[in-house]
Coordinates of C-alpha atoms in Angstrom, one line a residue:
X1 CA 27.9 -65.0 30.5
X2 CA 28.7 -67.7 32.5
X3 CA 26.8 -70.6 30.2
X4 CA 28.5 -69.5 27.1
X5 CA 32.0 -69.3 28.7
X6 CA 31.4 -73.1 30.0
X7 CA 30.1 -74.1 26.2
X8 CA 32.8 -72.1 24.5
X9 CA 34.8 -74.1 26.7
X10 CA 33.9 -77.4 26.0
X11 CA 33.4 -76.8 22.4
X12 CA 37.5 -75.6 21.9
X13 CA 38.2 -78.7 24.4
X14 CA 36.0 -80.8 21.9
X15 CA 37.8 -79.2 18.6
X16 CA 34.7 -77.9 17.3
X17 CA 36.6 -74.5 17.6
X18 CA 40.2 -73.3 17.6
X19 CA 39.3 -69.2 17.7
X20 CA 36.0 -67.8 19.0
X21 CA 34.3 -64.2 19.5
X22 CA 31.5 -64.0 21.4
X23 CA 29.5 -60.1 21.8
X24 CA 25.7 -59.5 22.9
X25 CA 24.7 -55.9 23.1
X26 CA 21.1 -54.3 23.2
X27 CA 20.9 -50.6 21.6
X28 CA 24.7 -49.9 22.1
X29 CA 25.3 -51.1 25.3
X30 CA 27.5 -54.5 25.8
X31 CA 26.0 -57.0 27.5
X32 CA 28.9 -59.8 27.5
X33 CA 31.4 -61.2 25.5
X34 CA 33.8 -64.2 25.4
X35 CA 36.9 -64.6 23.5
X36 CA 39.3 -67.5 23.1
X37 CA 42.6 -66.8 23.9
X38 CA 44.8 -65.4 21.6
X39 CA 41.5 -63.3 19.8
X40 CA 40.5 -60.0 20.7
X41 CA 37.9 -57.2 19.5
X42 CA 40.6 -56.6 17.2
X43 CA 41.0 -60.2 15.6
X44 CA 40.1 -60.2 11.5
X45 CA 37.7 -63.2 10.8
X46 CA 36.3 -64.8 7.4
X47 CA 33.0 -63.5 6.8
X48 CA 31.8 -65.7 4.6
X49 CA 28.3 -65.0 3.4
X50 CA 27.8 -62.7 6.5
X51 CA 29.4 -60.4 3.7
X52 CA 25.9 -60.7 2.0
X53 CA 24.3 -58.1 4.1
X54 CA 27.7 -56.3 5.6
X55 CA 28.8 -55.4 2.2
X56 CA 26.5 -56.3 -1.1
X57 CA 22.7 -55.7 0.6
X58 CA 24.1 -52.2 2.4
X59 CA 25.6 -51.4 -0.6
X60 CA 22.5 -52.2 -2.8
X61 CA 20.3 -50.1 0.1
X62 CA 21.9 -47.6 -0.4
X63 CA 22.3 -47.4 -4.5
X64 CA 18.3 -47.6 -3.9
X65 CA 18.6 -44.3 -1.0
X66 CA 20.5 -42.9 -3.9
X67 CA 18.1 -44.3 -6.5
X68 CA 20.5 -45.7 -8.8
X69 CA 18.7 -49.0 -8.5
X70 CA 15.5 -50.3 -7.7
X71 CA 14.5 -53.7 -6.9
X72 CA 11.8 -53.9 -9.6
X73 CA 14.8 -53.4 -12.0
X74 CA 15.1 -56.3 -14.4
X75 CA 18.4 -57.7 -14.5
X76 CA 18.3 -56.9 -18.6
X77 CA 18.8 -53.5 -17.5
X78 CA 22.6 -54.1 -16.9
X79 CA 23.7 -57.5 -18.9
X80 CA 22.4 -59.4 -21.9
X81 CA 19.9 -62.2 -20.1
X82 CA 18.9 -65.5 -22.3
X83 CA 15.2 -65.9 -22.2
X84 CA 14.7 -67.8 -19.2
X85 CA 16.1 -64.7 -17.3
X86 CA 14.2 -62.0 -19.0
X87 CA 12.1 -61.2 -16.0
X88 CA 15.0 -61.8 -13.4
X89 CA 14.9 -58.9 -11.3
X90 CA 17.7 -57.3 -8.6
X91 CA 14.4 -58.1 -5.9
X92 CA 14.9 -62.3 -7.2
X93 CA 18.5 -62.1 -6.6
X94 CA 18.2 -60.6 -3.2
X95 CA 15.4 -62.6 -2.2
X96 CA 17.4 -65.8 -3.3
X97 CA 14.5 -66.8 -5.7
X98 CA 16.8 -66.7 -9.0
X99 CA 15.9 -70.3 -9.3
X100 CA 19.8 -71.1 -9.7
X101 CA 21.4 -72.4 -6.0
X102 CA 24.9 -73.0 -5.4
X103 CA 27.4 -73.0 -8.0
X104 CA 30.7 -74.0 -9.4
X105 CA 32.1 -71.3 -11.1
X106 CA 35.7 -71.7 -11.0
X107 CA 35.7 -73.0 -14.9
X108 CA 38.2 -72.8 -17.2
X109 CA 37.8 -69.0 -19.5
X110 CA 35.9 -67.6 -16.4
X111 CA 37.1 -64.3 -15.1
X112 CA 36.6 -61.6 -12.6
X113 CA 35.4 -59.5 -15.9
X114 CA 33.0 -62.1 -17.2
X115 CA 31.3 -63.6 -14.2
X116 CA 28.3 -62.3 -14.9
X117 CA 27.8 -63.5 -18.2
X118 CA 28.7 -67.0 -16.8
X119 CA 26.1 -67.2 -14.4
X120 CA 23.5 -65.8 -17.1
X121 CA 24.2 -68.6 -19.1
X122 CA 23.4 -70.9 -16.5
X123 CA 20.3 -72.3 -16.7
X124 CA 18.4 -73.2 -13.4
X125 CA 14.5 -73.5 -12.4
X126 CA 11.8 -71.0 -12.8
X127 CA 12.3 -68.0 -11.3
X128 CA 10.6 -66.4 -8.4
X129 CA 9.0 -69.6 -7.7
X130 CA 11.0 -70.9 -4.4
X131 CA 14.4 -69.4 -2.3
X132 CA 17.2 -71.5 -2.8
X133 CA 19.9 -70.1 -1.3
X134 CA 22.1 -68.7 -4.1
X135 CA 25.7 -67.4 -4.0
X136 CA 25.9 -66.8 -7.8
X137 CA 22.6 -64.3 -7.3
X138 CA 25.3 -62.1 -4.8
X139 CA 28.2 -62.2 -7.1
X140 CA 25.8 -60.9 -10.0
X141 CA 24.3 -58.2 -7.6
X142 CA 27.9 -56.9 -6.9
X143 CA 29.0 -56.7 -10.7
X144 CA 25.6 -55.0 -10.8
X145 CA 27.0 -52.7 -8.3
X146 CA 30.0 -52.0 -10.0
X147 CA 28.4 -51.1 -12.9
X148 CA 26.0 -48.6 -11.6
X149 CA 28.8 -46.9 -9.9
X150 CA 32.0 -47.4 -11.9
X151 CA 34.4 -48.9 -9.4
X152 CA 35.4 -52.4 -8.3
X153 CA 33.3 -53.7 -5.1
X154 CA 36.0 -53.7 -2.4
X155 CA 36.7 -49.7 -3.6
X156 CA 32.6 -49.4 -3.2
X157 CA 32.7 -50.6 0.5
X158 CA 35.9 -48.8 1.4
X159 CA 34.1 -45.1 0.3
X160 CA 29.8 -46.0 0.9
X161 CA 30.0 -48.1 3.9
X162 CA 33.2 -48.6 5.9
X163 CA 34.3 -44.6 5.9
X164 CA 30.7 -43.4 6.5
X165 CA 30.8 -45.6 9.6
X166 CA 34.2 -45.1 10.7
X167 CA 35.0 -49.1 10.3
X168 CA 38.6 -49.3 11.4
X169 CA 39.5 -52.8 9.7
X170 CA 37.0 -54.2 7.7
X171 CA 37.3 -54.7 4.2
X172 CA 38.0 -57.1 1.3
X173 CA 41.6 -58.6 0.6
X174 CA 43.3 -57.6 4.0
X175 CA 46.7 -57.5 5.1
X176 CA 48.1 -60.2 7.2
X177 CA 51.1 -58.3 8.0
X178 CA 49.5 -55.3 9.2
X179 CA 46.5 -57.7 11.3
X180 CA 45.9 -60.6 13.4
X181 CA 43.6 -62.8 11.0
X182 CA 42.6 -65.9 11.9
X183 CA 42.9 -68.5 9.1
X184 CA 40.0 -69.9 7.6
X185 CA 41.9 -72.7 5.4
X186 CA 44.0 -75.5 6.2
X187 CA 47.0 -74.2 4.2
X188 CA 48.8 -72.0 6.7
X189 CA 50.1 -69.7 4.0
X190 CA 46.6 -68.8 2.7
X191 CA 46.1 -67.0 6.3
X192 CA 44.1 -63.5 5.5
X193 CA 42.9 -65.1 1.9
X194 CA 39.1 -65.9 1.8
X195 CA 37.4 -69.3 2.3
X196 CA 34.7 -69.5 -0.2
X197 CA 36.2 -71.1 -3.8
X198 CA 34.4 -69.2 -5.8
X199 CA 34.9 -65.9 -4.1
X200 CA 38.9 -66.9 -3.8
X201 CA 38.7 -68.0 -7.6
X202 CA 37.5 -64.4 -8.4
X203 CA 40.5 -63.2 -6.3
X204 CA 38.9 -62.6 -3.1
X205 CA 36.4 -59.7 -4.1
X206 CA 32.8 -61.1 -4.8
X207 CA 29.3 -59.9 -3.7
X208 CA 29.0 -63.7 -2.4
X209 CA 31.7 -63.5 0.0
X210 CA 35.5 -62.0 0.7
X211 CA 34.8 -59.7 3.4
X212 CA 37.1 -60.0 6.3
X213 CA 35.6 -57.8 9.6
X214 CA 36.3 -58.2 13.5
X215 CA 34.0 -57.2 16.7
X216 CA 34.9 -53.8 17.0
X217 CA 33.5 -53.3 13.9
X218 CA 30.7 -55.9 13.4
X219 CA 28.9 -54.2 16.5
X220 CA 29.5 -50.7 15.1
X221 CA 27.1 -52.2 11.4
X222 CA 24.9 -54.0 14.4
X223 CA 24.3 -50.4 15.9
X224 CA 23.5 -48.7 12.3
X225 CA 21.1 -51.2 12.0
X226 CA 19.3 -50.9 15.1
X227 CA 19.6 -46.8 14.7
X228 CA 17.4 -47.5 11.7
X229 CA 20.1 -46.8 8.9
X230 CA 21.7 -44.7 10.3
X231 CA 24.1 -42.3 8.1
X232 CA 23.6 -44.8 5.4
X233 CA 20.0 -44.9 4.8
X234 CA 16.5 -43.8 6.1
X235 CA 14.9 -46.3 8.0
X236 CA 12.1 -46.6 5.2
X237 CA 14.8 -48.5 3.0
X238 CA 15.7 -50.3 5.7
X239 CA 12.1 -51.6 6.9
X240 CA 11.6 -52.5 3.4
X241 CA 14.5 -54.8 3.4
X242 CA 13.3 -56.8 6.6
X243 CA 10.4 -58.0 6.2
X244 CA 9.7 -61.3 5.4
X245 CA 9.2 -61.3 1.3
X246 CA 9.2 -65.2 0.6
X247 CA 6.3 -67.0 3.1
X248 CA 5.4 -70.4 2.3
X249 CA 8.5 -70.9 -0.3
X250 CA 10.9 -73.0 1.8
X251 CA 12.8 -69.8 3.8
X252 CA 12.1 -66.8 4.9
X253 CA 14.3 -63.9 3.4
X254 CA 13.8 -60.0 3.3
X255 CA 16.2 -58.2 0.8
X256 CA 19.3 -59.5 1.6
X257 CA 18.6 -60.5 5.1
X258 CA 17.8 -63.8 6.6
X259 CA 14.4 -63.4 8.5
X260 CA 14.0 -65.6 12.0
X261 CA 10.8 -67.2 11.6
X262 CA 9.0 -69.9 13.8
X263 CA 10.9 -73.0 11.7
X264 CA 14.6 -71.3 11.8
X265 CA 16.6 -73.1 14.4
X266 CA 20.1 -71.7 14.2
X267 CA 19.0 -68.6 16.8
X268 CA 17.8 -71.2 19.1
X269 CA 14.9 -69.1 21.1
X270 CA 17.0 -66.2 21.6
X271 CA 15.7 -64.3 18.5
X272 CA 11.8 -64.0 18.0
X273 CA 10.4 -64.2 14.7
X274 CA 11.0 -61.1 12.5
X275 CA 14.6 -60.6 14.0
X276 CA 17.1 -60.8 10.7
X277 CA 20.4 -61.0 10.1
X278 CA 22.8 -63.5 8.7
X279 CA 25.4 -66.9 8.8
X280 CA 28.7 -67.4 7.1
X281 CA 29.9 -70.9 6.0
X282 CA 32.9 -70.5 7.9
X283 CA 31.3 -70.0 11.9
X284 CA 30.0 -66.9 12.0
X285 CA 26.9 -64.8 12.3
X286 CA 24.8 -61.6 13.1
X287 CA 21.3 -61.5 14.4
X288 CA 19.4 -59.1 15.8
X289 CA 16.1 -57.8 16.6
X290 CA 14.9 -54.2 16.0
X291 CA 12.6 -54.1 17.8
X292 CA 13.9 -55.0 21.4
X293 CA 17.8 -54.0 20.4
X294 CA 19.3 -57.2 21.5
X295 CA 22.2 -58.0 18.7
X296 CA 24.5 -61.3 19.0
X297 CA 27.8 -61.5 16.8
X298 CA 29.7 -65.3 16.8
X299 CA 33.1 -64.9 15.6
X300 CA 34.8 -68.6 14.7
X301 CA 36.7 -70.7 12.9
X302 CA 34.5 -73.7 13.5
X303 CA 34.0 -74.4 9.7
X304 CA 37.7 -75.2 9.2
X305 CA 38.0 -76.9 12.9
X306 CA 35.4 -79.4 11.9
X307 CA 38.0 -80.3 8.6
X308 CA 41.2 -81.0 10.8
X309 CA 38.6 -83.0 13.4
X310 CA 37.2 -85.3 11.1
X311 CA 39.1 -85.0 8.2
X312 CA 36.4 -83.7 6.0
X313 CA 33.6 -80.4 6.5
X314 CA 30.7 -80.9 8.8
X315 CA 28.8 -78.1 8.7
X316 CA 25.9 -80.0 10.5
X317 CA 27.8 -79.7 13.6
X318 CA 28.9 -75.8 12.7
X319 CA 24.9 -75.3 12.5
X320 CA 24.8 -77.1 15.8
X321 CA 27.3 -75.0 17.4
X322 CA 25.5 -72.0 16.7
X323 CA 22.1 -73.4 17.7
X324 CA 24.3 -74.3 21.1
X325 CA 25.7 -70.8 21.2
X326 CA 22.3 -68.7 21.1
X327 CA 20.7 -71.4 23.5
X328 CA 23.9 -70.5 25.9
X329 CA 23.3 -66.7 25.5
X330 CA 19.5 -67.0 25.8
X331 CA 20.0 -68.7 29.5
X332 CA 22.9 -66.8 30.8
X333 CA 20.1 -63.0 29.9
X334 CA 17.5 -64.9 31.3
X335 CA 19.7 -65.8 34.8
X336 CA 20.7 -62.2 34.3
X337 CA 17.2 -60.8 35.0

């Protein structure tokens, strides 16, 4: 891994990054990794929207195993919709083609309790028409979640997904005192507290974001994955939920998952088309391809680096470092032979 070492280098040198985690597998076995010092397997990082698929599309995979849910369910089923939602389906919001993209939701009178109804009242463009990206779509999804099954969201990760898998440290809301988490915000005493404002604003549980994970454990959900589903779901579920539902509308995007296709450049040419997987706004992300086994986790904190570099967000150049990144790993496996 010679390449990405040198980049990973230059890139902390550079301040693009304080903290870094760097694994490539295929089909169990590890390949290479690179850490920055001070960070370990062990290390608790900010998901971000990597907590998209970790925690809301598992969970939602397997409420469908279970067949609590289906994707063809109409959102009417759980909540009151105004008219331009009555054919909103749970297949819209994980596809990202609500028709509503990012919002503010941290309004006055807005709770944990009444989330949903806020984004329901929110009035965006036509459904099912084109993905743009939503965040408001994976907070309803996971007070969808909560209502199928009666429990809050962080409860419904703790007891479907990270006990099944035997996740060590994964999990929403973690404790700072009992693990090393690096600190995705400025504010030194908001170490361990999520990034995202509306997911923080919510009080750190949201199907959006709030997940905080480290290697260890990201590689163990990489491995279910390529097993197919392993003790979570049959592979029929999970083939259903990578392929490539939204051609010709902008991205493309399976249920839940980002899906590599020939105009997605974040992967670099590391990935082929049909690999899936996900990024997080604060510098990390998961792909992987299921077909040839090869998985590759970034760990950072490049988000927040860009902030005390420049004095505002960049994200362009987070983008870029990942871009970088896969190119890195791409040449250092090809060197490999």
């Amino acid at each position: 891994m010679r390449e990405t070492e040198l980049l990973a280098d230059r890139l902390q040198k550079d301040g693009a990054i304080s903290n870094l985690a760097i694994r490539v597998g295929k089909f169990g076995d590890r390949i290479g990794e690179v850490y920055s010092d001070g960070v370990n397997s062990q290390t608790l990082f900010d998901l971000a929207s990597v907590t998209k698929i970790m925690a809301t599309t598992t969970l939602v995979l397997i409420a469908v195993e279970q067949k609590r849910l289906d994707i063809t369910d109409k959102v009417s089923k759980f909540f009151a919709v105004p008219e331009w939602y009555k054919d909103l389906t749970v297949f819209n919001l994980l596809t990202h083609t609500m028709g509503l993209g990012s919002r503010d939701l941290t309004g006055k009178g807005n709770t944990y309790d009444t989330i949903a109804e806020c984004i329901l009242s929110i009035k965006g463009n036509p459904v099912g028409k084109w993905v743009e990206y939503s965040c408001p779509a994976f907070i309803l999804l996971g007070k969808i979640l909560e209502k199928i099954y009666g429990e809050r969201l962080d409860a419904l990760f703790r007891n479907l997904v990270a006990a099944p898998l035997g996740l060590k440290s994964s999990g929403f809301l973690p404790d700072k005192s009992k693990h090393s988490i690096v600190n995705s915000n400025i504010d030194e005493n908001k170490r361990g507290i999520v990034n995202d404002y509306n997911c923080q604003f919510l009080g750190g549980v949201a199907g959006n974001a709030g997940l905080f994970s480290n290697m260890d454990d990201l590689t163990v959900y990489a491995d279910m994955l390529l097993s197919g589903g392993g003790k979570l779901f049959p592979r029929s579920v999970l083939d259903m939920a990578s392929r490539n539902y939204t051609a010709g509308m902008g991205q493309a995007r399976g249920l839940g998952f980002l899906v590599v296709d020939e105009n997605y450049r974040q992967t670099d040419s590391l990935f082929p088309t049909g690999s899936i997987g996900h990024c997080g706004h604060t510098g990390v992300s998961l792909f992987l391809n299921r077909e040839s086994g090869l998985y590759a986790i970034i760990l950072s904190d490049a988000t927040i680096s860009t902030v005390k570099k420049y004095g505002k967000e960049n994200y362009d150049e987070v983008m870029q470092m990942r871009e970088k990144l896969h190119h890195a790993i791409r040449n250092d496996l090809w060197n490999r032979g």
